[in-house]
Amino acid sequence: PDLGRITSGVLRDWPLPPVGADGENRGGTLIVAGSAQTPGSAILASLAALRSGAGPLCIATARRVAATVALAVPESRRETPRGGVARLATGPCAGTFDAMLVGPGMQDADATARLIQGLRARFPRALLQLDACAISALENETVPWDRFAEGPVLITPQATELASLAGSSPEEVVANSVRVALKAARQWRVTVLLKGATAHVATPDGQHWSHPNGGAVRATSGAGDVLSGIVAGLLA
């Protein structure tokens, strides 16, 4: 497909892989999200991942809200981090994953960075998506990003989060979205999906796509969690 603006024609010419009759190739997904303060983020992201085509889904969330999340997403299996989000407990989610989403609704940046490092070592072939709090792992001084296992990474920041990575202001990100997204993608060697009234996707090798997706929808509470869950399902 031609690079640049995402249109219905581009999507028709660039379809998703077909799903087999038994659904086995949908891909296993791990979503690490939520906290005692924001359990809804885990629920929204997980439901969105399932609706967008994820196969077997495992949710890792704070122990205190695990039961609530389990009732809200009965299609999934649950695995709870011991001690908040410091580390994953072993349990029914042991195995491999094709995609991992980390970050929606999480609070502790340092603990999240250590958790991500462990996940990369444990599941080096899984596609990793970082959202919200987890995006700061790229610039975390306690757990340097260059010590992480290599592998494909996608980040889904809003303007404020991307500004921190790019060393600029949110206003500059909004005014120069394409340039800042491409710069961050090259610097951190990740694919960037910049959220906003117009979404921008930038890759480390300089490719770029954009899509005007409507500011009113993006302004709805929880929309970022839903978008992240949709992306996770598509990655899987």
Short mmCIF file of C-alpha atoms in Angstrom, two decimals:
data_model
loop_
_atom_site.label_atom_id
_atom_site.label_comp_id
_atom_site.label_asym_id
_atom_site.label_seq_id
_atom_site.Cartn_x
_atom_site.Cartn_y
_atom_site.Cartn_z
CA PRO A 1 0.00 0.00 0.00
CA ASP A 2 0.95 3.62 -0.47
CA LEU A 3 2.30 5.24 2.67
CA GLY A 4 0.67 8.35 4.09
CA ARG A 5 -3.03 8.76 4.65
CA ILE A 6 -5.01 5.71 5.76
CA THR A 7 -8.17 5.40 3.68
CA SER A 8 -10.78 2.71 3.14
CA GLY A 9 -9.00 1.83 -0.10
CA VAL A 10 -5.69 1.29 1.69
CA LEU A 11 -7.38 -0.99 4.22
CA ARG A 12 -9.08 -3.01 1.48
CA ASP A 13 -5.74 -3.55 -0.25
CA TRP A 14 -3.99 -4.41 3.02
CA PRO A 15 -6.33 -6.85 4.81
CA LEU A 16 -5.75 -8.61 8.09
CA PRO A 17 -4.57 -12.23 7.92
CA PRO A 18 -7.49 -14.65 7.50
CA VAL A 19 -8.68 -16.49 10.59
CA GLY A 20 -8.75 -20.27 10.32
CA ALA A 21 -11.94 -22.22 10.76
CA ASP A 22 -10.89 -23.30 14.25
CA GLY A 23 -9.71 -19.83 15.28
CA GLU A 24 -6.40 -21.21 16.53
CA ASN A 25 -4.33 -18.57 14.73
CA ARG A 26 -5.93 -15.60 16.46
CA GLY A 27 -2.99 -15.34 18.82
CA GLY A 28 -2.64 -15.45 22.58
CA THR A 29 -2.69 -12.10 24.39
CA LEU A 30 -1.46 -10.96 27.81
CA ILE A 31 -2.84 -7.69 29.15
CA VAL A 32 -1.16 -6.21 32.22
CA ALA A 33 -3.31 -3.31 33.34
CA GLY A 34 -5.28 -1.67 36.11
CA SER A 35 -4.67 -0.84 39.74
CA ALA A 36 -6.68 -0.52 42.92
CA GLN A 37 -7.60 3.00 41.82
CA THR A 38 -8.37 2.22 38.16
CA PRO A 39 -9.58 -1.36 37.64
CA GLY A 40 -11.78 -0.16 34.78
CA SER A 41 -8.74 0.32 32.54
CA ALA A 42 -8.03 -3.41 32.61
CA ILE A 43 -11.66 -4.22 31.88
CA LEU A 44 -12.00 -1.78 28.96
CA ALA A 45 -8.72 -2.80 27.34
CA SER A 46 -9.44 -6.51 27.73
CA LEU A 47 -12.96 -6.37 26.33
CA ALA A 48 -11.70 -4.34 23.38
CA ALA A 49 -8.93 -6.87 22.69
CA LEU A 50 -11.44 -9.71 22.65
CA ARG A 51 -13.86 -7.83 20.40
CA SER A 52 -11.07 -6.98 17.94
CA GLY A 53 -10.09 -10.61 17.48
CA ALA A 54 -7.66 -11.67 20.19
CA GLY A 55 -7.61 -15.39 20.88
CA PRO A 56 -6.82 -16.77 24.34
CA LEU A 57 -6.64 -13.78 26.69
CA CYS A 58 -4.94 -13.56 30.05
CA ILE A 59 -5.29 -10.53 32.32
CA ALA A 60 -2.70 -9.64 34.94
CA THR A 61 -3.91 -7.01 37.38
CA ALA A 62 -3.64 -5.95 41.00
CA ARG A 63 -4.72 -8.67 43.42
CA ARG A 64 -7.26 -6.42 45.17
CA VAL A 65 -9.26 -5.90 41.97
CA ALA A 66 -8.71 -9.28 40.30
CA ALA A 67 -12.13 -10.62 41.29
CA THR A 68 -13.88 -7.54 39.92
CA VAL A 69 -12.02 -7.78 36.63
CA ALA A 70 -12.72 -11.51 36.40
CA LEU A 71 -16.46 -10.95 36.72
CA ALA A 72 -16.41 -8.23 34.08
CA VAL A 73 -14.37 -10.25 31.56
CA PRO A 74 -15.50 -13.85 32.05
CA GLU A 75 -14.01 -14.95 28.70
CA SER A 76 -10.47 -14.47 29.99
CA ARG A 77 -8.22 -16.30 32.40
CA ARG A 78 -6.73 -14.33 35.27
CA GLU A 79 -3.26 -14.11 36.72
CA THR A 80 -2.58 -11.59 39.45
CA PRO A 81 0.70 -9.80 40.22
CA ARG A 82 1.82 -10.28 43.80
CA GLY A 83 2.58 -6.98 45.46
CA GLY A 84 0.66 -4.77 43.02
CA VAL A 85 2.40 -4.83 39.66
CA ALA A 86 5.87 -5.68 40.92
CA ARG A 87 6.01 -9.17 39.44
CA LEU A 88 3.74 -11.75 37.84
CA ALA A 89 2.63 -14.74 39.85
CA THR A 90 2.90 -18.14 38.25
CA GLY A 91 -0.47 -19.67 37.55
CA PRO A 92 -3.00 -20.48 34.83
CA CYS A 93 -1.43 -18.04 32.37
CA ALA A 94 1.89 -19.83 32.18
CA GLY A 95 2.81 -20.42 28.55
CA THR A 96 3.55 -18.19 25.60
CA PHE A 97 1.90 -15.11 24.15
CA ASP A 98 1.87 -13.58 20.69
CA ALA A 99 1.14 -10.07 21.97
CA MET A 100 1.45 -8.28 25.31
CA LEU A 101 -0.15 -4.98 26.32
CA VAL A 102 1.25 -3.30 29.43
CA GLY A 103 0.24 -0.04 31.05
CA PRO A 104 -3.44 1.01 30.99
CA GLY A 105 -4.45 2.25 34.43
CA MET A 106 -1.14 1.33 36.10
CA GLN A 107 0.50 3.64 38.64
CA ASP A 108 4.05 2.76 39.73
CA ALA A 109 6.49 3.66 36.92
CA ASP A 110 9.59 2.02 38.42
CA ALA A 111 7.81 -1.23 39.25
CA THR A 112 6.25 -1.25 35.80
CA ALA A 113 9.65 -0.81 34.14
CA ARG A 114 11.06 -3.78 36.07
CA LEU A 115 8.00 -5.83 35.19
CA ILE A 116 8.43 -5.05 31.49
CA GLN A 117 12.07 -6.07 31.59
CA GLY A 118 11.05 -9.42 33.07
CA LEU A 119 8.32 -9.92 30.50
CA ARG A 120 10.72 -9.24 27.62
CA ALA A 121 13.13 -11.83 28.97
CA ARG A 122 10.37 -14.38 29.55
CA PHE A 123 8.51 -13.81 26.26
CA PRO A 124 11.16 -12.44 23.85
CA ARG A 125 9.19 -13.23 20.66
CA ALA A 126 5.92 -11.61 21.70
CA LEU A 127 4.92 -8.28 20.19
CA LEU A 128 5.04 -5.76 23.06
CA GLN A 129 2.71 -2.77 23.30
CA LEU A 130 3.37 -0.08 25.92
CA ASP A 131 0.64 2.33 26.93
CA ALA A 132 0.16 5.06 29.54
CA CYS A 133 2.43 4.54 32.57
CA ALA A 134 4.42 1.80 30.81
CA ILE A 135 5.65 4.19 28.10
CA SER A 136 7.91 5.86 30.66
CA ALA A 137 9.91 2.60 30.83
CA LEU A 138 11.79 3.79 27.75
CA GLU A 139 13.38 6.62 29.72
CA ASN A 140 13.42 5.04 33.17
CA GLU A 141 16.74 5.66 34.93
CA THR A 142 16.35 2.69 37.28
CA VAL A 143 15.88 0.12 34.50
CA PRO A 144 17.72 1.35 31.37
CA TRP A 145 15.87 0.53 28.15
CA ASP A 146 19.01 -0.66 26.35
CA ARG A 147 19.27 -3.55 28.81
CA PHE A 148 15.94 -4.96 27.67
CA ALA A 149 15.70 -7.99 25.39
CA GLU A 150 15.44 -7.09 21.72
CA GLY A 151 12.07 -7.45 20.01
CA PRO A 152 9.32 -5.50 18.24
CA VAL A 153 7.77 -2.78 20.40
CA LEU A 154 4.80 -0.48 19.80
CA ILE A 155 3.97 2.51 22.01
CA THR A 156 0.60 4.27 22.07
CA PRO A 157 1.22 7.69 23.64
CA GLN A 158 -0.85 10.82 23.80
CA ALA A 159 0.81 14.18 23.12
CA THR A 160 1.99 14.71 26.72
CA GLU A 161 3.59 11.26 26.93
CA LEU A 162 5.31 11.61 23.56
CA ALA A 163 6.59 15.07 24.50
CA SER A 164 8.47 13.59 27.44
CA LEU A 165 10.18 11.01 25.19
CA ALA A 166 11.01 13.56 22.51
CA GLY A 167 12.25 16.26 24.88
CA SER A 168 9.66 18.73 23.66
CA SER A 169 6.36 20.23 24.79
CA PRO A 170 2.83 18.88 24.22
CA GLU A 171 2.14 21.96 22.11
CA GLU A 172 5.07 21.15 19.84
CA VAL A 173 3.89 17.56 19.48
CA VAL A 174 0.44 18.76 18.41
CA ALA A 175 1.88 21.33 16.00
CA ASN A 176 4.51 18.99 14.49
CA SER A 177 3.02 15.55 15.06
CA VAL A 178 4.63 13.76 12.13
CA ARG A 179 8.14 15.07 12.74
CA VAL A 180 8.07 14.38 16.49
CA ALA A 181 6.58 10.90 16.07
CA LEU A 182 9.20 9.93 13.48
CA LYS A 183 11.99 11.31 15.67
CA ALA A 184 10.82 9.29 18.68
CA ALA A 185 10.41 6.14 16.59
CA ARG A 186 14.02 6.39 15.35
CA GLN A 187 15.48 7.37 18.71
CA TRP A 188 13.85 4.59 20.73
CA ARG A 189 13.61 1.99 17.92
CA VAL A 190 9.88 1.51 18.42
CA THR A 191 6.74 1.96 16.36
CA VAL A 192 4.77 4.98 17.56
CA LEU A 193 0.99 5.28 17.41
CA LEU A 194 0.33 8.87 18.49
CA LYS A 195 -3.23 9.28 19.73
CA GLY A 196 -5.19 12.40 18.87
CA ALA A 197 -7.86 13.89 16.62
CA THR A 198 -5.58 12.67 13.83
CA ALA A 199 -3.73 9.46 14.68
CA HIS A 200 -0.17 9.11 13.44
CA VAL A 201 1.81 5.88 13.07
CA ALA A 202 5.59 6.20 12.67
CA THR A 203 8.16 3.42 12.32
CA PRO A 204 11.90 3.38 13.09
CA ASP A 205 12.74 3.14 9.37
CA GLY A 206 10.91 6.38 8.57
CA GLN A 207 7.51 5.17 7.36
CA HIS A 208 4.43 7.15 8.34
CA TRP A 209 0.66 6.82 8.18
CA SER A 210 -2.07 9.16 9.43
CA HIS A 211 -5.81 8.89 9.98
CA PRO A 212 -8.30 11.56 11.14
CA ASN A 213 -10.30 9.59 13.68
CA GLY A 214 -12.46 12.29 15.28
CA GLY A 215 -11.58 14.31 18.37
CA ALA A 216 -15.00 13.90 19.98
CA VAL A 217 -14.64 10.12 20.27
CA ARG A 218 -11.08 10.37 21.59
CA ALA A 219 -12.20 12.82 24.27
CA THR A 220 -14.51 10.24 25.85
CA SER A 221 -13.34 8.87 29.18
CA GLY A 222 -11.77 5.43 28.72
CA ALA A 223 -11.34 5.79 24.96
CA GLY A 224 -7.56 5.44 25.25
CA ASP A 225 -7.91 2.13 27.09
CA VAL A 226 -10.30 0.84 24.43
CA LEU A 227 -7.98 1.91 21.62
CA SER A 228 -5.04 0.17 23.29
CA GLY A 229 -7.08 -3.01 23.68
CA ILE A 230 -8.10 -2.93 20.01
CA VAL A 231 -4.45 -2.59 18.98
CA ALA A 232 -3.48 -5.50 21.24
CA GLY A 233 -6.12 -7.71 19.64
CA LEU A 234 -4.91 -6.79 16.16
CA LEU A 235 -1.29 -7.44 17.12
CA ALA A 236 -2.24 -10.90 18.40
#
